[in-house]
Amino acid sequence: MNIVVASQKEEACQYAASLLAPFFNARNPVRIGLATGETMIPIYQALVQQLTAKGQHGVGEVETFNLDEYWPIDPSHPGSFRQYMHRHLLSLVGSWIRKSYFLRGNARDPDFECRRFEGLLGEHPLDVQLLGLGINGHIGFNEPGTLFQSRTRKVSLTSTTKERNARQFPGIMPDDALTMGIADIMEAKAIILVVFGSDKRDVLIRAILGQVSEDCPASILKTHPHVTVVADEAAGSVLARRSPRVNRSITVTIL
Ligand code: F6R
């Protein structure tokens, strides 16, 4: 695992975007797992900037897969993750995208929908998965206590997650969601975890320095062979003090 800590959030966003841009610019088909949330907004902004600088266009080789979606929710609802993705990224980099896949928030049968999505992931393994970190350690909507072998499924949101996400949600937020499971996330060839802000500092320390435990879903990422964690100073200051290494398998770089 490589941890990169930037003194400014803006720098961290540019760095995270620079890790993603080569996937978008690949000349061969590439599958990218995307996330939503506040953390990702400035990252997508930086990515759009990097991709479209000097009037460049894509060659349409990218397939995107979104990590999760509220349920039930209409795909046209402004609070849906599908709309979020169109607003912040997909409508702005159309020429790079071959196809975007989402969990359908309006699926009548959520279990069937999750099996459909799981099947797509099986046929299209992810080259990279972008992740944010919940203040309770969740990744996707895999809340603490989720089994590491979990697959794509319907989950109930915890009150912590609902309170936090209500800040961005117009109207009444659904109680449930569909999410890729931890085992699905771990099958991505590479993972980029982005963590900003002092309120994530403790959970990041727990995920990186604590034991691998289902109480902190993000702690499993330490067992993946290709993970980069990008943090700003506010979230990563304690880890930055461990630079250049936390242990044999975790390096820390300060930008
Ligand atoms: C979003 C997602 C969530 C968020 C996490 C952090 O698709 O799956 O795990 O990445 O809740 O959210 P923010 O960035 O809003 O703090």
Tab-separated table of C-alpha atoms and ligand atoms in Angstrom:
chain	number	residue	atom	x	y	z
A	1	MET	CA	0.000	0.000	0.000
A	2	ASN	CA	1.237	3.495	-0.868
A	3	ILE	CA	-0.013	6.425	1.145
A	4	VAL	CA	0.421	9.891	-0.313
A	5	VAL	CA	-0.204	12.894	1.907
A	6	ALA	CA	-0.493	16.355	0.354
A	7	SER	CA	-0.274	19.528	2.398
A	8	GLN	CA	-3.236	21.036	0.537
A	9	LYS	CA	-6.476	19.393	-0.502
A	10	GLU	CA	-6.176	20.958	-3.971
A	11	GLU	CA	-2.823	19.251	-4.461
A	12	ALA	CA	-4.271	15.938	-3.269
A	13	CYS	CA	-7.109	16.295	-5.808
A	14	GLN	CA	-4.676	16.966	-8.652
A	15	TYR	CA	-2.634	13.967	-7.564
A	16	ALA	CA	-5.653	11.637	-7.341
A	17	ALA	CA	-6.824	12.889	-10.748
A	18	SER	CA	-3.367	12.241	-12.190
A	19	LEU	CA	-3.640	8.616	-11.050
A	20	LEU	CA	-6.998	8.271	-12.803
A	21	ALA	CA	-6.252	10.178	-16.023
A	22	PRO	CA	-4.037	7.457	-17.588
A	23	PHE	CA	-6.893	4.960	-17.229
A	24	PHE	CA	-9.182	7.356	-19.111
A	25	ASN	CA	-6.557	7.923	-21.778
A	26	ALA	CA	-5.813	4.239	-22.363
A	27	ARG	CA	-6.002	3.187	-26.020
A	28	ASN	CA	-7.559	-0.148	-25.078
A	29	PRO	CA	-10.836	-0.952	-23.268
A	30	VAL	CA	-10.647	-0.058	-19.602
A	31	ARG	CA	-13.109	-0.460	-16.726
A	32	ILE	CA	-13.191	2.108	-13.979
A	33	GLY	CA	-15.170	1.844	-10.742
A	34	LEU	CA	-16.410	5.249	-9.582
A	35	ALA	CA	-17.633	6.626	-6.277
A	36	THR	CA	-19.732	9.620	-5.259
A	37	GLY	CA	-19.795	11.866	-2.173
A	38	GLU	CA	-18.288	15.229	-1.262
A	39	THR	CA	-14.714	13.992	-1.497
A	40	MET	CA	-15.063	13.103	-5.162
A	41	ILE	CA	-16.452	16.439	-6.399
A	42	PRO	CA	-13.106	18.305	-6.504
A	43	ILE	CA	-11.364	15.174	-7.762
A	44	TYR	CA	-13.712	14.922	-10.727
A	45	GLN	CA	-13.195	18.650	-11.312
A	46	ALA	CA	-9.426	18.141	-11.407
A	47	LEU	CA	-9.818	15.082	-13.631
A	48	VAL	CA	-12.026	16.937	-16.135
A	49	GLN	CA	-9.464	19.754	-16.162
A	50	GLN	CA	-6.565	17.369	-16.763
A	51	LEU	CA	-8.396	15.402	-19.446
A	52	THR	CA	-9.781	18.340	-21.387
A	53	ALA	CA	-6.761	20.658	-21.133
A	54	LYS	CA	-5.613	21.776	-24.579
A	55	GLY	CA	-8.899	20.694	-26.136
A	56	GLN	CA	-8.129	16.959	-25.970
A	57	HIS	CA	-10.797	14.343	-26.664
A	58	GLY	CA	-11.113	10.728	-25.636
A	59	VAL	CA	-11.288	7.682	-27.868
A	60	GLY	CA	-14.291	6.161	-26.095
A	61	GLU	CA	-12.608	3.142	-24.507
A	62	VAL	CA	-13.778	3.673	-20.918
A	63	GLU	CA	-16.560	1.737	-19.225
A	64	THR	CA	-17.569	3.080	-15.835
A	65	PHE	CA	-19.279	1.199	-13.017
A	66	ASN	CA	-20.741	2.992	-10.026
A	67	LEU	CA	-20.133	1.543	-6.625
A	68	ASP	CA	-23.548	2.144	-5.155
A	69	GLU	CA	-26.964	3.798	-5.426
A	70	TYR	CA	-29.774	4.662	-3.067
A	71	TRP	CA	-32.831	2.388	-3.173
A	72	PRO	CA	-35.563	3.055	-3.945
A	73	ILE	CA	-34.833	6.107	-6.043
A	74	ASP	CA	-35.716	7.111	-9.553
A	75	PRO	CA	-32.611	7.397	-11.777
A	76	SER	CA	-33.752	10.911	-12.736
A	77	HIS	CA	-33.898	12.075	-9.081
A	78	PRO	CA	-31.288	14.820	-8.513
A	79	GLY	CA	-30.130	13.010	-5.350
A	80	SER	CA	-29.426	9.762	-7.210
A	81	PHE	CA	-25.816	8.807	-7.721
A	82	ARG	CA	-26.539	8.398	-11.415
A	83	GLN	CA	-27.419	12.103	-11.658
A	84	TYR	CA	-24.435	13.025	-9.482
A	85	MET	CA	-22.120	11.199	-11.894
A	86	HIS	CA	-23.625	12.909	-14.926
A	87	ARG	CA	-23.346	16.322	-13.274
A	88	HIS	CA	-19.809	16.019	-11.978
A	89	LEU	CA	-18.082	13.828	-14.537
A	90	LEU	CA	-19.837	11.855	-17.250
A	91	SER	CA	-21.509	14.709	-19.133
A	92	LEU	CA	-18.168	16.541	-19.157
A	93	VAL	CA	-15.984	13.756	-20.542
A	94	GLY	CA	-18.455	12.109	-22.924
A	95	SER	CA	-15.898	11.345	-25.635
A	96	TRP	CA	-13.874	9.182	-23.209
A	97	ILE	CA	-16.836	7.001	-22.248
A	98	ARG	CA	-18.001	3.924	-24.107
A	99	LYS	CA	-20.677	2.967	-21.563
A	100	SER	CA	-21.620	3.671	-17.955
A	101	TYR	CA	-23.207	1.043	-15.742
A	102	PHE	CA	-25.222	1.783	-12.622
A	103	LEU	CA	-27.139	-0.136	-10.036
A	104	ARG	CA	-30.744	0.771	-10.844
A	105	GLY	CA	-32.275	2.545	-7.886
A	106	ASN	CA	-35.767	1.976	-9.273
A	107	ALA	CA	-35.389	-1.814	-9.646
A	108	ARG	CA	-38.553	-3.549	-8.402
A	109	ASP	CA	-36.574	-6.592	-7.347
A	110	PRO	CA	-33.365	-5.330	-5.698
A	111	ASP	CA	-31.899	-8.831	-5.287
A	112	PHE	CA	-32.305	-9.524	-8.988
A	113	GLU	CA	-30.785	-6.120	-9.773
A	114	CYS	CA	-27.772	-6.862	-7.584
A	115	ARG	CA	-27.257	-10.224	-9.304
A	116	ARG	CA	-27.472	-8.462	-12.686
A	117	PHE	CA	-24.793	-5.964	-11.648
A	118	GLU	CA	-22.647	-8.699	-10.111
A	119	GLY	CA	-22.856	-10.543	-13.451
A	120	LEU	CA	-21.653	-7.399	-15.271
A	121	LEU	CA	-18.726	-7.082	-12.903
A	122	GLY	CA	-17.891	-10.735	-13.522
A	123	GLU	CA	-17.803	-10.105	-17.287
A	124	HIS	CA	-15.995	-6.766	-16.999
A	125	PRO	CA	-13.396	-6.943	-14.195
A	126	LEU	CA	-12.443	-3.498	-12.924
A	127	ASP	CA	-9.012	-2.129	-13.741
A	128	VAL	CA	-9.292	0.432	-10.980
A	129	GLN	CA	-11.798	1.284	-8.265
A	130	LEU	CA	-11.979	4.773	-6.776
A	131	LEU	CA	-13.180	4.880	-3.155
A	132	GLY	CA	-14.016	7.425	-0.476
A	133	LEU	CA	-13.996	6.614	3.228
A	134	GLY	CA	-16.986	6.888	5.544
A	135	ILE	CA	-16.374	8.402	8.981
A	136	ASN	CA	-17.372	5.009	10.379
A	137	GLY	CA	-14.894	3.178	8.136
A	138	HIS	CA	-17.358	2.179	5.433
A	139	ILE	CA	-16.375	1.707	1.800
A	140	GLY	CA	-19.214	1.846	-0.700
A	141	PHE	CA	-22.222	1.357	1.578
A	142	ASN	CA	-20.539	-1.559	3.334
A	143	GLU	CA	-21.091	-0.459	6.888
A	144	PRO	CA	-19.116	-1.725	9.929
A	145	GLY	CA	-19.851	-5.396	10.553
A	146	THR	CA	-20.166	-6.225	6.842
A	147	LEU	CA	-18.575	-9.560	5.996
A	148	PHE	CA	-15.420	-9.268	3.925
A	149	GLN	CA	-16.899	-11.898	1.564
A	150	SER	CA	-19.971	-9.725	0.930
A	151	ARG	CA	-21.202	-9.265	-2.645
A	152	THR	CA	-23.465	-6.739	-4.353
A	153	ARG	CA	-26.673	-6.473	-2.347
A	154	LYS	CA	-29.313	-4.268	-0.749
A	155	VAL	CA	-28.301	-2.757	2.592
A	156	SER	CA	-29.863	-0.484	5.208
A	157	LEU	CA	-28.014	2.769	5.758
A	158	THR	CA	-26.789	3.463	9.302
A	159	SER	CA	-27.974	6.627	11.030
A	160	THR	CA	-24.401	8.043	10.847
A	161	THR	CA	-24.329	7.617	7.074
A	162	LYS	CA	-27.834	9.011	6.634
A	163	GLU	CA	-27.077	12.093	8.724
A	164	ARG	CA	-23.897	12.751	6.827
A	165	ASN	CA	-25.320	12.178	3.347
A	166	ALA	CA	-28.426	14.229	4.111
A	167	ARG	CA	-26.173	17.276	3.668
A	168	GLN	CA	-26.052	16.577	-0.071
A	169	PHE	CA	-29.464	15.007	-0.589
A	170	PRO	CA	-32.400	17.088	-1.863
A	171	GLY	CA	-35.569	15.840	-0.170
A	172	ILE	CA	-36.073	12.749	1.962
A	173	MET	CA	-33.310	10.233	1.692
A	174	PRO	CA	-34.158	6.555	1.155
A	175	ASP	CA	-33.365	4.249	4.099
A	176	ASP	CA	-31.728	1.642	1.899
A	177	ALA	CA	-29.142	1.374	-0.846
A	178	LEU	CA	-27.652	-1.105	-3.285
A	179	THR	CA	-23.897	-1.489	-3.035
A	180	MET	CA	-21.060	-3.495	-4.449
A	181	GLY	CA	-19.782	-5.809	-1.740
A	182	ILE	CA	-16.349	-5.817	-0.184
A	183	ALA	CA	-15.348	-8.921	-2.154
A	184	ASP	CA	-16.342	-7.126	-5.391
A	185	ILE	CA	-14.264	-4.076	-4.468
A	186	MET	CA	-11.269	-6.243	-3.604
A	187	GLU	CA	-11.395	-7.855	-7.073
A	188	ALA	CA	-10.481	-4.541	-8.756
A	189	LYS	CA	-6.907	-4.726	-10.039
A	190	ALA	CA	-6.028	-1.416	-8.393
A	191	ILE	CA	-7.757	0.725	-5.774
A	192	ILE	CA	-7.449	4.443	-5.042
A	193	LEU	CA	-8.826	5.522	-1.659
A	194	VAL	CA	-9.181	9.264	-1.131
A	195	VAL	CA	-9.576	10.748	2.338
A	196	PHE	CA	-9.978	14.415	3.214
A	197	GLY	CA	-10.585	16.370	6.388
A	198	SER	CA	-9.813	16.174	10.081
A	199	ASP	CA	-13.056	14.323	10.817
A	200	LYS	CA	-11.668	11.336	8.873
A	201	ARG	CA	-8.262	11.369	10.593
A	202	ASP	CA	-9.115	8.865	13.319
A	203	VAL	CA	-10.887	6.417	11.067
A	204	LEU	CA	-8.011	6.555	8.563
A	205	ILE	CA	-5.553	5.776	11.352
A	206	ARG	CA	-7.772	2.884	12.435
A	207	ALA	CA	-7.980	1.549	8.891
A	208	ILE	CA	-4.227	1.763	8.293
A	209	LEU	CA	-2.633	1.168	11.682
A	210	GLY	CA	-5.322	-0.966	13.323
A	211	GLN	CA	-6.102	-4.634	12.842
A	212	VAL	CA	-7.835	-5.905	9.745
A	213	SER	CA	-11.361	-6.246	11.098
A	214	GLU	CA	-14.931	-6.232	9.831
A	215	ASP	CA	-15.589	-3.507	12.421
A	216	CYS	CA	-13.662	-1.199	10.099
A	217	PRO	CA	-14.445	-2.280	6.513
A	218	ALA	CA	-11.674	-0.114	4.983
A	219	SER	CA	-9.045	-2.039	6.986
A	220	ILE	CA	-9.310	-4.886	4.430
A	221	LEU	CA	-7.646	-2.655	1.844
A	222	LYS	CA	-4.287	-3.348	3.509
A	223	THR	CA	-4.498	-6.882	2.164
A	224	HIS	CA	-4.951	-5.753	-1.469
A	225	PRO	CA	-1.744	-5.734	-3.563
A	226	HIS	CA	-2.305	-2.396	-5.372
A	227	VAL	CA	-3.819	0.303	-3.185
A	228	THR	CA	-2.929	3.984	-3.165
A	229	VAL	CA	-4.347	6.144	-0.385
A	230	VAL	CA	-4.422	9.871	-1.153
A	231	ALA	CA	-5.011	12.100	1.870
A	232	ASP	CA	-4.805	15.777	2.635
A	233	GLU	CA	-2.776	16.977	5.608
A	234	ALA	CA	-5.892	17.248	7.792
A	235	ALA	CA	-6.701	13.547	7.381
A	236	GLY	CA	-3.192	12.194	6.951
A	237	SER	CA	-0.985	14.191	9.351
A	238	VAL	CA	-0.422	11.298	11.767
A	239	LEU	CA	0.442	8.925	8.923
A	240	ALA	CA	2.726	11.570	7.368
A	241	ARG	CA	4.813	11.417	10.547
A	242	ARG	CA	5.493	7.745	9.741
A	243	SER	CA	7.086	8.683	6.378
A	244	PRO	CA	8.822	6.980	4.545
A	245	ARG	CA	7.353	3.665	5.823
A	246	VAL	CA	4.755	2.424	8.260
A	247	ASN	CA	6.023	-1.154	7.875
A	248	ARG	CA	7.360	-3.482	5.192
A	249	SER	CA	4.262	-3.204	3.026
A	250	ILE	CA	3.049	0.369	3.651
A	251	THR	CA	5.033	3.355	2.363
A	252	VAL	CA	4.225	7.006	3.040
A	253	THR	CA	5.129	9.839	0.666
A	254	ILE	CA	4.627	13.515	1.437
A	255	LEU	CA	3.871	15.709	-1.557
B	1	F6R	C1	-20.076	6.940	-2.325
B	1	F6R	C2	-19.686	5.955	-1.329
B	1	F6R	C3	-19.321	6.302	0.055
B	1	F6R	C4	-18.488	7.586	0.197
B	1	F6R	C5	-18.149	7.853	1.653
B	1	F6R	C6	-17.445	9.185	1.834
B	1	F6R	O1	-20.328	6.337	-3.580
B	1	F6R	O2	-19.702	4.817	-1.658
B	1	F6R	O3	-18.605	5.216	0.618
B	1	F6R	O4	-17.311	7.472	-0.545
B	1	F6R	O5	-19.321	7.861	2.419
B	1	F6R	O6	-18.356	10.204	1.497
B	1	F6R	P1	-17.933	11.740	1.542
B	1	F6R	O7	-16.910	11.909	0.499
B	1	F6R	O8	-19.211	12.474	1.229
B	1	F6R	O9	-17.422	12.012	2.918
